[in-house]
PDB file of C-alpha atoms in Angstrom:
ATOM      1  CA  UNK A  21      16.058  -0.619 -14.198  1.00 64.00           C
ATOM      2  CA  UNK A  22      17.966   2.669 -14.092  1.00 69.00           C
ATOM      3  CA  UNK A  23      21.728   2.396 -14.379  1.00 82.00           C
ATOM      4  CA  UNK A  24      24.167   4.569 -12.405  1.00 86.00           C
ATOM      5  CA  UNK A  25      24.984   7.826 -14.175  1.00 90.00           C
ATOM      6  CA  UNK A  26      28.658   8.014 -13.213  1.00 92.00           C
ATOM      7  CA  UNK A  27      29.621   4.427 -14.071  1.00 94.00           C
ATOM      8  CA  UNK A  28      27.353   3.275 -16.905  1.00 93.00           C
ATOM      9  CA  UNK A  29      27.904   3.757 -20.598  1.00 94.00           C
ATOM     10  CA  UNK A  30      26.078   7.010 -21.480  1.00 95.00           C
ATOM     11  CA  UNK A  31      23.996   5.374 -24.245  1.00 95.00           C
ATOM     12  CA  UNK A  32      22.940   2.525 -21.945  1.00 93.00           C
ATOM     13  CA  UNK A  33      22.276   4.964 -19.084  1.00 92.00           C
ATOM     14  CA  UNK A  34      20.035   7.115 -21.308  1.00 93.00           C
ATOM     15  CA  UNK A  35      18.162   4.043 -22.567  1.00 91.00           C
ATOM     16  CA  UNK A  36      17.554   3.002 -18.933  1.00 89.00           C
ATOM     17  CA  UNK A  37      15.633   6.260 -18.342  1.00 90.00           C
ATOM     18  CA  UNK A  38      13.069   5.649 -21.081  1.00 92.00           C
ATOM     19  CA  UNK A  39       9.816   3.749 -20.589  1.00 92.00           C
ATOM     20  CA  UNK A  40       7.757   3.134 -23.709  1.00 92.00           C
ATOM     21  CA  UNK A  41       4.059   2.503 -23.980  1.00 92.00           C
ATOM     22  CA  UNK A  42       4.837  -0.736 -25.793  1.00 91.00           C
ATOM     23  CA  UNK A  43       6.783  -2.070 -22.806  1.00 89.00           C
ATOM     24  CA  UNK A  44       3.890  -1.454 -20.351  1.00 89.00           C
ATOM     25  CA  UNK A  45       1.142  -3.856 -19.468  1.00 89.00           C
ATOM     26  CA  UNK A  46      -2.236  -3.528 -17.789  1.00 92.00           C
ATOM     27  CA  UNK A  47      -2.033  -5.122 -14.345  1.00 90.00           C
ATOM     28  CA  UNK A  48      -5.588  -6.083 -13.396  1.00 92.00           C
ATOM     29  CA  UNK A  49      -4.395  -8.106 -10.394  1.00 86.00           C
ATOM     30  CA  UNK A  50      -2.669  -5.518  -8.169  1.00 82.00           C
ATOM     31  CA  UNK A  51      -6.026  -3.991  -7.199  1.00 82.00           C
ATOM     32  CA  UNK A  52      -7.941  -7.213  -7.834  1.00 79.00           C
ATOM     33  CA  UNK A  53      -8.626  -7.732  -4.121  1.00 80.00           C
ATOM     34  CA  UNK A  54     -10.985  -4.751  -4.267  1.00 81.00           C
ATOM     35  CA  UNK A  55     -13.330  -6.660  -6.605  1.00 82.00           C
ATOM     36  CA  UNK A  56     -14.363  -8.642  -3.492  1.00 84.00           C
ATOM     37  CA  UNK A  57     -16.472  -5.577  -2.711  1.00 86.00           C
ATOM     38  CA  UNK A  58     -18.019  -5.620  -6.212  1.00 84.00           C
ATOM     39  CA  UNK A  59     -17.130  -5.865  -9.898  1.00 88.00           C
ATOM     40  CA  UNK A  60     -17.338  -2.078 -10.215  1.00 90.00           C
ATOM     41  CA  UNK A  61     -13.931  -1.892  -8.474  1.00 89.00           C
ATOM     42  CA  UNK A  62     -12.068  -3.753 -11.256  1.00 92.00           C
ATOM     43  CA  UNK A  63      -9.440  -1.540 -12.877  1.00 91.00           C
ATOM     44  CA  UNK A  64      -5.920  -1.805 -14.215  1.00 92.00           C
ATOM     45  CA  UNK A  65      -2.680  -0.174 -13.079  1.00 91.00           C
ATOM     46  CA  UNK A  66      -0.027   0.495 -15.721  1.00 92.00           C
ATOM     47  CA  UNK A  67       3.242   1.168 -13.862  1.00 90.00           C
ATOM     48  CA  UNK A  68       6.105   3.395 -14.990  1.00 92.00           C
ATOM     49  CA  UNK A  69       7.939   4.679 -11.869  1.00 90.00           C
ATOM     50  CA  UNK A  70       7.752   2.777  -8.580  1.00 84.00           C
ATOM     51  CA  UNK A  71       5.030   0.461  -7.347  1.00 76.00           C
ATOM     52  CA  UNK A  72       2.212   2.822  -6.499  1.00 71.00           C
ATOM     53  CA  UNK A  73       0.689   2.533  -3.057  1.00 68.00           C
ATOM     54  CA  UNK A  74      -1.150  -0.773  -3.025  1.00 65.00           C
ATOM     55  CA  UNK A  75       1.238  -3.280  -4.521  1.00 65.00           C
ATOM     56  CA  UNK A  76       4.669  -4.741  -3.968  1.00 66.00           C
ATOM     57  CA  UNK A  77       6.219  -4.501  -7.412  1.00 65.00           C
ATOM     58  CA  UNK A  78       9.823  -3.618  -6.600  1.00 67.00           C
ATOM     59  CA  UNK A  79      10.935  -6.590  -8.722  1.00 70.00           C
ATOM     60  CA  UNK A  80       9.015  -5.381 -11.780  1.00 72.00           C
ATOM     61  CA  UNK A  81      11.942  -4.849 -14.145  1.00 74.00           C
ATOM     62  CA  UNK A  82       9.748  -2.854 -16.550  1.00 78.00           C
ATOM     63  CA  UNK A  83       9.612   0.105 -14.149  1.00 83.00           C
ATOM     64  CA  UNK A  84      12.109   2.686 -13.007  1.00 86.00           C
ATOM     65  CA  UNK A  85      12.710   2.576  -9.259  1.00 82.00           C
ATOM     66  CA  UNK A  86      11.112   5.462  -7.419  1.00 82.00           C
ATOM     67  CA  UNK A  87      13.406   8.054  -5.890  1.00 84.00           C
ATOM     68  CA  UNK A  88      10.703  10.399  -4.648  1.00 87.00           C
ATOM     69  CA  UNK A  89       7.343   9.749  -6.337  1.00 91.00           C
ATOM     70  CA  UNK A  90       5.370   7.046  -8.131  1.00 89.00           C
ATOM     71  CA  UNK A  91       3.876   7.412 -11.605  1.00 94.00           C
ATOM     72  CA  UNK A  92       1.396   5.093 -13.251  1.00 93.00           C
ATOM     73  CA  UNK A  93      -1.599   5.144 -15.522  1.00 95.00           C
ATOM     74  CA  UNK A  94      -4.946   3.842 -14.350  1.00 95.00           C
ATOM     75  CA  UNK A  95      -7.411   2.284 -16.760  1.00 96.00           C
ATOM     76  CA  UNK A  96     -10.890   2.773 -15.335  1.00 96.00           C
ATOM     77  CA  UNK A  97     -13.534   0.924 -17.394  1.00 96.00           C
ATOM     78  CA  UNK A  98     -16.946   2.478 -18.004  1.00 97.00           C
ATOM     79  CA  UNK A  99     -18.922   2.294 -14.748  1.00 96.00           C
ATOM     80  CA  UNK A 100     -15.864   1.384 -12.675  1.00 95.00           C
ATOM     81  CA  UNK A 101     -14.936   3.032  -9.392  1.00 94.00           C
ATOM     82  CA  UNK A 102     -11.879   3.722  -7.309  1.00 91.00           C
ATOM     83  CA  UNK A 103     -13.141   3.439  -3.712  1.00 91.00           C
ATOM     84  CA  UNK A 104     -12.886   6.141  -1.099  1.00 92.00           C
ATOM     85  CA  UNK A 105      -9.506   5.988   0.604  1.00 90.00           C
ATOM     86  CA  UNK A 106      -6.853   8.188   2.155  1.00 92.00           C
ATOM     87  CA  UNK A 107      -3.116   8.521   1.548  1.00 92.00           C
ATOM     88  CA  UNK A 108      -1.921   9.859   4.891  1.00 92.00           C
ATOM     89  CA  UNK A 109       1.718  10.383   3.890  1.00 91.00           C
ATOM     90  CA  UNK A 110       1.600  11.774   0.353  1.00 93.00           C
ATOM     91  CA  UNK A 111      -0.350  13.970  -2.006  1.00 94.00           C
ATOM     92  CA  UNK A 112      -1.859  12.285  -5.041  1.00 95.00           C
ATOM     93  CA  UNK A 113      -2.448  13.832  -8.455  1.00 96.00           C
ATOM     94  CA  UNK A 114      -4.652  12.668 -11.324  1.00 96.00           C
ATOM     95  CA  UNK A 115      -4.234  13.922 -14.895  1.00 98.00           C
ATOM     96  CA  UNK A 116      -6.882  12.704 -17.362  1.00 98.00           C
ATOM     97  CA  UNK A 117      -5.651  11.443 -20.743  1.00 98.00           C
ATOM     98  CA  UNK A 118      -8.840   9.842 -22.113  1.00 97.00           C
ATOM     99  CA  UNK A 119     -12.485   9.787 -21.086  1.00 97.00           C
ATOM    100  CA  UNK A 120     -13.932  11.430 -17.995  1.00 97.00           C
ATOM    101  CA  UNK A 121     -13.355  10.745 -14.313  1.00 97.00           C
ATOM    102  CA  UNK A 122     -15.607  11.914 -11.502  1.00 98.00           C
ATOM    103  CA  UNK A 123     -13.486  12.671  -8.430  1.00 98.00           C
ATOM    104  CA  UNK A 124     -15.060  12.862  -4.975  1.00 97.00           C
ATOM    105  CA  UNK A 125     -13.443  14.639  -2.025  1.00 98.00           C
ATOM    106  CA  UNK A 126     -14.848  13.384   1.295  1.00 97.00           C
ATOM    107  CA  UNK A 127     -15.255  14.971   4.747  1.00 96.00           C
ATOM    108  CA  UNK A 128     -17.521  14.102   7.671  1.00 94.00           C
ATOM    109  CA  UNK A 129     -20.008  12.139   5.555  1.00 93.00           C
ATOM    110  CA  UNK A 130     -20.158  14.747   2.802  1.00 96.00           C
ATOM    111  CA  UNK A 131     -18.778  14.271  -0.718  1.00 97.00           C
ATOM    112  CA  UNK A 132     -17.977  17.076  -3.133  1.00 98.00           C
ATOM    113  CA  UNK A 133     -17.746  15.749  -6.710  1.00 98.00           C
ATOM    114  CA  UNK A 134     -16.168  17.139  -9.869  1.00 98.00           C
ATOM    115  CA  UNK A 135     -15.934  15.619 -13.339  1.00 98.00           C
ATOM    116  CA  UNK A 136     -12.548  15.887 -15.014  1.00 98.00           C
ATOM    117  CA  UNK A 137     -11.964  15.426 -18.744  1.00 97.00           C
ATOM    118  CA  UNK A 138      -9.108  15.472 -21.208  1.00 97.00           C
ATOM    119  CA  UNK A 139      -6.029  17.208 -19.770  1.00 98.00           C
ATOM    120  CA  UNK A 140      -7.820  18.179 -16.538  1.00 98.00           C
ATOM    121  CA  UNK A 141      -6.020  17.558 -13.255  1.00 98.00           C
ATOM    122  CA  UNK A 142      -6.694  17.402  -9.539  1.00 97.00           C
ATOM    123  CA  UNK A 143      -4.095  17.312  -6.754  1.00 97.00           C
ATOM    124  CA  UNK A 144      -5.366  15.796  -3.491  1.00 97.00           C
ATOM    125  CA  UNK A 145      -3.316  16.722  -0.390  1.00 97.00           C
ATOM    126  CA  UNK A 146      -2.059  14.067   2.023  1.00 95.00           C
ATOM    127  CA  UNK A 147      -4.712  13.086   4.562  1.00 95.00           C
ATOM    128  CA  UNK A 148      -7.712  13.979   2.376  1.00 97.00           C
ATOM    129  CA  UNK A 149     -10.058  11.081   1.500  1.00 96.00           C
ATOM    130  CA  UNK A 150     -11.017  10.794  -2.165  1.00 96.00           C
ATOM    131  CA  UNK A 151     -12.814   8.487  -4.578  1.00 96.00           C
ATOM    132  CA  UNK A 152     -13.121   8.066  -8.351  1.00 96.00           C
ATOM    133  CA  UNK A 153     -15.806   6.926 -10.766  1.00 97.00           C
ATOM    134  CA  UNK A 154     -16.121   6.601 -14.518  1.00 97.00           C
ATOM    135  CA  UNK A 155     -19.699   7.618 -15.305  1.00 95.00           C
ATOM    136  CA  UNK A 156     -19.044   7.544 -19.045  1.00 94.00           C
ATOM    137  CA  UNK A 157     -19.655   4.830 -21.604  1.00 95.00           C
ATOM    138  CA  UNK A 158     -15.991   4.355 -22.562  1.00 96.00           C
ATOM    139  CA  UNK A 159     -12.801   3.587 -20.660  1.00 97.00           C
ATOM    140  CA  UNK A 160     -11.005   6.416 -18.888  1.00 98.00           C
ATOM    141  CA  UNK A 161      -7.216   6.559 -18.777  1.00 97.00           C
ATOM    142  CA  UNK A 162      -5.408   8.881 -16.424  1.00 96.00           C
ATOM    143  CA  UNK A 163      -2.008   9.466 -14.866  1.00 96.00           C
ATOM    144  CA  UNK A 164      -1.604   8.826 -11.146  1.00 95.00           C
ATOM    145  CA  UNK A 165       1.289  10.510  -9.359  1.00 94.00           C
ATOM    146  CA  UNK A 166       1.855   9.873  -5.656  1.00 92.00           C
ATOM    147  CA  UNK A 167       4.388  12.119  -3.954  1.00 89.00           C
ATOM    148  CA  UNK A 168       6.358   9.514  -2.021  1.00 77.00           C
ATOM    149  CA  UNK A 169       8.981   6.953  -2.956  1.00 74.00           C
ATOM    150  CA  UNK A 170       6.950   4.108  -1.454  1.00 72.00           C
ATOM    151  CA  UNK A 171       3.643   5.421  -0.133  1.00 68.00           C
ATOM    152  CA  UNK A 172       2.056   3.858   2.899  1.00 69.00           C
ATOM    153  CA  UNK A 173      -0.815   1.532   2.095  1.00 72.00           C
ATOM    154  CA  UNK A 174      -3.911   3.742   2.085  1.00 73.00           C
ATOM    155  CA  UNK A 175      -6.648   3.371   4.643  1.00 73.00           C
ATOM    156  CA  UNK A 176     -10.300   2.773   3.909  1.00 75.00           C
ATOM    157  CA  UNK A 177     -12.719   4.545   6.287  1.00 72.00           C
ATOM    158  CA  UNK A 178     -16.010   3.018   7.404  1.00 79.00           C
ATOM    159  CA  UNK A 179     -17.762   4.992   4.653  1.00 84.00           C
ATOM    160  CA  UNK A 180     -15.683   3.233   1.964  1.00 82.00           C
ATOM    161  CA  UNK A 181     -16.834   0.091   0.176  1.00 78.00           C
ATOM    162  CA  UNK A 182     -13.336  -1.271   0.866  1.00 71.00           C
ATOM    163  CA  UNK A 183     -13.610  -0.982   4.652  1.00 82.00           C
ATOM    164  CA  UNK A 184     -12.823  -4.435   6.038  1.00 78.00           C
ATOM    165  CA  UNK A 185     -11.859  -5.940   2.656  1.00 77.00           C
ATOM    166  CA  UNK A 186      -8.627  -7.899   2.941  1.00 75.00           C
ATOM    167  CA  UNK A 187      -5.853  -8.365   0.393  1.00 63.00           C
ATOM    168  CA  UNK A 188      -5.662 -12.159   0.683  1.00 72.00           C
TER     169      UNK A 188
END
């Protein structure tokens, strides 16, 4: 929880801006509904700023409230996938920290794929469908930045394995 700059003790305010790796946890449940479409969709979100786009984690006191973007890490196990979906209201960026991530950009039934490795990045504009896959034999860890305070829940087109999958 970030304190108010003008009224908080400066030491306490500064401490409220810092998020350590040790205070994070892997949340395997926030995207758990996607495993209904197959075990390959199991992955963990590790939140830092905001809730991301698929969960309601405003009460997560380990994060800093979003003021204009969300920031998390995604742990994508070997063989795991992030299904095709579209963020209509915000661009999304991925920055690879460990492993390799194959990113697919989709249009009219076609998919253009690129493999990103350590310190590689892709920025996907709002309205562009994309997917992810870890084709490697070890976990991939990457930063996910979404350029909105609270992004709209993404949509899953008919070509996505998530099309018709519900969150309940």
